[in-house]
N, CA, C and O atoms as a DFTB+ gen file, in Angstrom:
272 C
 N C O
     1  1      50.513     -25.669     -97.392
     2  2      50.355     -26.048     -96.004
     3  2      50.405     -24.785     -95.150
     4  3      51.268     -23.928     -95.341
     5  1      49.488     -24.682     -94.225
     6  2      49.425     -23.565     -93.291
     7  2      49.660     -24.107     -91.891
     8  3      49.730     -25.321     -91.697
     9  1      49.781     -23.228     -90.927
    10  2      49.883     -23.677     -89.542
    11  2      49.039     -22.768     -88.668
    12  3      48.847     -21.592     -88.977
    13  1      48.542     -23.319     -87.587
    14  2      47.754     -22.566     -86.612
    15  2      48.402     -22.713     -85.248
    16  3      49.158     -23.651     -84.999
    17  1      48.093     -21.775     -84.376
    18  2      48.636     -21.803     -83.022
    19  2      48.033     -22.967     -82.250
    20  3      46.819     -23.170     -82.275
    21  1      48.867     -23.721     -81.573
    22  2      48.415     -24.881     -80.797
    23  2      47.869     -24.430     -79.442
    24  3      48.219     -23.349     -78.969
    25  1      47.015     -25.244     -78.812
    26  2      46.515     -24.929     -77.472
    27  2      47.664     -24.851     -76.466
    28  3      48.721     -25.450     -76.661
    29  1      47.437     -24.109     -75.399
    30  2      48.436     -24.030     -74.332
    31  2      48.688     -25.426     -73.779
    32  3      47.796     -26.274     -73.798
    33  1      49.889     -25.665     -73.290
    34  2      50.316     -26.944     -72.720
    35  2      50.368     -28.070     -73.752
    36  3      50.434     -29.242     -73.381
    37  1      50.339     -27.733     -75.029
    38  2      50.474     -28.735     -76.081
    39  2      51.956     -28.887     -76.381
    40  3      52.717     -27.943     -76.173
    41  1      52.379     -30.019     -76.852
    42  2      53.795     -30.290     -77.078
    43  2      54.452     -29.418     -78.129
    44  3      55.667     -29.224     -78.087
    45  1      53.691     -28.888     -79.065
    46  2      54.241     -28.046     -80.133
    47  2      53.544     -26.691     -80.112
    48  3      52.419     -26.571     -79.627
    49  1      54.213     -25.682     -80.636
    50  2      53.621     -24.342     -80.624
    51  2      52.644     -24.115     -81.775
    52  3      51.749     -23.275     -81.671
    53  1      52.808     -24.858     -82.874
    54  2      51.886     -24.726     -84.001
    55  2      51.474     -26.103     -84.506
    56  3      52.166     -27.096     -84.281
    57  1      50.351     -26.144     -85.183
    58  2      49.839     -27.377     -85.780
    59  2      49.699     -27.165     -87.280
    60  3      49.144     -26.149     -87.700
    61  1      50.179     -28.084     -88.090
    62  2      50.009     -27.923     -89.536
    63  2      48.564     -28.226     -89.937
    64  3      47.953     -29.162     -89.421
    65  1      48.034     -27.440     -90.842
    66  2      46.692     -27.692     -91.372
    67  2      46.766     -27.597     -92.888
    68  3      47.688     -27.000     -93.444
    69  1      45.795     -28.188     -93.538
    70  2      45.771     -28.182     -94.991
    71  2      44.342     -27.951     -95.451
    72  3      43.407     -28.553     -94.924
    73  1      44.177     -27.084     -96.428
    74  2      42.875     -26.809     -97.012
    75  2      42.843     -27.424     -98.401
    76  3      43.693     -27.112     -99.235
    77  1      41.887     -28.283     -98.656
    78  2      41.710     -28.854     -99.986
    79  2      40.381     -28.358    -100.538
    80  3      39.321     -28.693    -100.009
    81  1      40.438     -27.571    -101.587
    82  2      39.249     -27.027    -102.214
    83  2      39.190     -27.519    -103.650
    84  3      40.197     -27.978    -104.188
    85  1      38.020     -27.431    -104.280
    86  2      37.926     -27.797    -105.693
    87  2      38.931     -26.992    -106.518
    88  3      39.343     -25.906    -106.110
    89  1      39.318     -27.514    -107.654
    90  2      40.348     -26.869    -108.468
    91  2      39.923     -25.505    -108.994
    92  3      40.781     -24.708    -109.373
    93  1      38.626     -25.212    -109.029
    94  2      38.200     -23.901    -109.519
    95  2      38.195     -22.834    -108.422
    96  3      37.777     -21.703    -108.668
    97  1      38.655     -23.180    -107.214
    98  2      38.842     -22.191    -106.148
    99  2      40.284     -21.723    -106.209
   100  3      41.207     -22.528    -106.082
   101  1      40.484     -20.434    -106.402
   102  2      41.809     -19.843    -106.563
   103  2      42.259     -19.195    -105.255
   104  3      41.531     -18.383    -104.684
   105  1      43.456     -19.550    -104.775
   106  2      44.021     -18.940    -103.568
   107  2      44.528     -17.541    -103.903
   108  3      45.232     -17.350    -104.895
   109  1      44.167     -16.560    -103.068
   110  2      44.570     -15.167    -103.266
   111  2      45.382     -14.705    -102.061
   112  3      45.064     -15.078    -100.932
   113  1      46.400     -13.920    -102.271
   114  2      47.169     -13.237    -101.221
   115  2      47.848     -14.178    -100.238
   116  3      47.885     -13.884     -99.043
   117  1      48.377     -15.284    -100.698
   118  2      49.139     -16.169     -99.805
   119  2      50.392     -15.475     -99.288
   120  3      50.749     -15.633     -98.121
   121  1      51.060     -14.711    -100.142
   122  2      52.301     -14.054     -99.742
   123  2      52.075     -12.974     -98.691
   124  3      52.967     -12.697     -97.890
   125  1      50.902     -12.365     -98.684
   126  2      50.595     -11.312     -97.718
   127  2      50.134     -11.839     -96.376
   128  3      49.837     -11.054     -95.476
   129  1      50.068     -13.158     -96.222
   130  2      49.659     -13.751     -94.958
   131  2      48.170     -14.017     -94.854
   132  3      47.722     -14.626     -93.883
   133  1      47.395     -13.576     -95.831
   134  2      45.960     -13.817     -95.803
   135  2      45.621     -15.177     -96.369
   136  3      46.365     -15.730     -97.179
   137  1      44.522     -15.696     -95.949
   138  2      44.032     -16.951     -96.503
   139  2      42.672     -16.622     -97.108
   140  3      41.664     -16.574     -96.403
   141  1      42.654     -16.399     -98.401
   142  2      41.462     -15.967     -99.105
   143  2      41.352     -16.785    -100.388
   144  3      42.340     -16.981    -101.095
   145  1      40.160     -17.253    -100.678
   146  2      39.914     -18.033    -101.888
   147  2      38.743     -17.425    -102.639
   148  3      37.832     -16.864    -102.031
   149  1      38.767     -17.537    -103.966
   150  2      37.657     -17.076    -104.786
   151  2      37.264     -18.209    -105.735
   152  3      38.115     -18.873    -106.325
   153  1      35.946     -18.409    -105.865
   154  2      35.404     -19.392    -106.800
   155  2      35.430     -18.759    -108.183
   156  3      34.738     -17.769    -108.420
   157  1      36.214     -19.311    -109.094
   158  2      36.373     -18.719    -110.418
   159  2      35.127     -18.861    -111.288
   160  3      35.036     -18.219    -112.334
   161  1      34.169     -19.686    -110.878
   162  2      32.942     -19.850    -111.658
   163  2      31.977     -18.698    -111.418
   164  3      31.402     -18.161    -112.365
   165  1      31.795     -18.309    -110.141
   166  2      30.766     -17.317    -109.839
   167  2      31.257     -16.142    -108.985
   168  3      30.471     -15.245    -108.682
   169  1      32.527     -16.126    -108.593
   170  2      33.071     -14.998    -107.847
   171  2      32.870     -15.052    -106.344
   172  3      33.280     -14.130    -105.639
   173  1      32.245     -16.120    -105.829
   174  2      32.090     -16.236    -104.374
   175  2      33.457     -16.270    -103.713
   176  3      34.402     -16.843    -104.256
   177  1      33.563     -15.649    -102.527
   178  2      34.840     -15.628    -101.811
   179  2      34.711     -16.337    -100.476
   180  3      33.644     -16.357     -99.861
   181  1      35.809     -16.911    -100.047
   182  2      35.910     -17.555     -98.742
   183  2      37.090     -16.924     -98.021
   184  3      38.186     -16.835     -98.575
   185  1      36.869     -16.486     -96.784
   186  2      37.933     -15.917     -95.959
   187  2      38.125     -16.823     -94.754
   188  3      37.158     -17.161     -94.071
   189  1      39.343     -17.213     -94.490
   190  2      39.662     -18.014     -93.313
   191  2      40.299     -17.060     -92.313
   192  3      41.377     -16.518     -92.555
   193  1      39.620     -16.858     -91.183
   194  2      40.047     -15.874     -90.198
   195  2      40.505     -16.531     -88.911
   196  3      40.161     -17.679     -88.629
   197  1      41.272     -15.807     -88.145
   198  2      41.725     -16.276     -86.835
   199  2      40.962     -15.507     -85.766
   200  3      40.870     -14.280     -85.813
   201  1      40.420     -16.237     -84.810
   202  2      39.702     -15.608     -83.701
   203  2      39.867     -16.460     -82.454
   204  3      39.943     -17.687     -82.528
   205  1      39.919     -15.805     -81.326
   206  2      40.030     -16.519     -80.049
   207  2      38.649     -16.930     -79.571
   208  3      37.673     -16.204     -79.766
   209  1      38.572     -18.088     -78.950
   210  2      37.325     -18.519     -78.331
   211  2      37.181     -17.825     -76.984
   212  3      38.180     -17.401     -76.403
   213  1      35.953     -17.699     -76.476
   214  2      35.760     -17.108     -75.156
   215  2      36.534     -17.880     -74.087
   216  3      36.737     -19.088     -74.209
   217  1      36.958     -17.181     -73.052
   218  2      37.723     -17.769     -71.954
   219  2      37.008     -18.993     -71.384
   220  3      35.813     -18.938     -71.096
   221  1      37.730     -20.081     -71.223
   222  2      37.188     -21.293     -70.619
   223  2      36.375     -22.168     -71.558
   224  3      35.797     -23.160     -71.116
   225  1      36.315     -21.832     -72.838
   226  2      35.534     -22.648     -73.765
   227  2      36.463     -23.357     -74.744
   228  3      37.643     -23.024     -74.861
   229  1      35.908     -24.333     -75.437
   230  2      36.633     -25.028     -76.491
   231  2      35.653     -25.316     -77.615
   232  3      34.481     -24.953     -77.517
   233  1      36.105     -25.957     -78.671
   234  2      35.217     -26.193     -79.814
   235  2      34.057     -27.120     -79.491
   236  3      33.030     -27.086     -80.169
   237  1      34.208     -27.947     -78.466
   238  2      33.119     -28.858     -78.095
   239  2      31.998     -28.143     -77.354
   240  3      30.831     -28.500     -77.516
   241  1      32.331     -27.129     -76.533
   242  2      31.287     -26.545     -75.694
   243  2      30.934     -25.100     -76.026
   244  3      30.090     -24.516     -75.347
   245  1      31.553     -24.497     -77.050
   246  2      31.204     -23.107     -77.365
   247  2      29.926     -23.072     -78.202
   248  3      29.529     -24.071     -78.802
   249  1      29.299     -21.906     -78.225
   250  2      28.063     -21.754     -78.983
   251  2      28.354     -21.929     -80.473
   252  3      29.392     -21.484     -80.962
   253  1      27.456     -22.564     -81.178
   254  2      27.670     -22.889     -82.587
   255  2      27.941     -21.651     -83.434
   256  3      28.774     -21.710     -84.338
   257  1      27.266     -20.531     -83.173
   258  2      27.465     -19.346     -84.005
   259  2      28.865     -18.757     -83.852
   260  3      29.281     -17.957     -84.690
   261  1      29.598     -19.128     -82.812
   262  2      30.975     -18.670     -82.660
   263  2      31.926     -19.460     -83.550
   264  3      32.999     -18.966     -83.896
   265  1      31.554     -20.667     -83.920
   266  2      32.421     -21.530     -84.717
   267  2      32.361     -21.141     -86.191
   268  3      33.379     -21.187     -86.882
   269  1      31.205     -20.767     -86.670
   270  2      31.057     -20.477     -88.104
   271  2      31.099     -19.012     -88.376
   272  3      30.989     -18.595     -89.529
């Protein structure tokens, strides 16, 4: 279980999140604070990064390329 920073004026400071990946995806560097996974079949990697949205925007109205 991981947690992310909650929006301002929200009742809690963090929100719990959970990533469920296929069993052949191996979590790397959990202890170092990174969220990195590697597909053990072909070596593809997935990085989960933290980034701020532009001022005054949210996930509903920001440009799609900022979300992915």
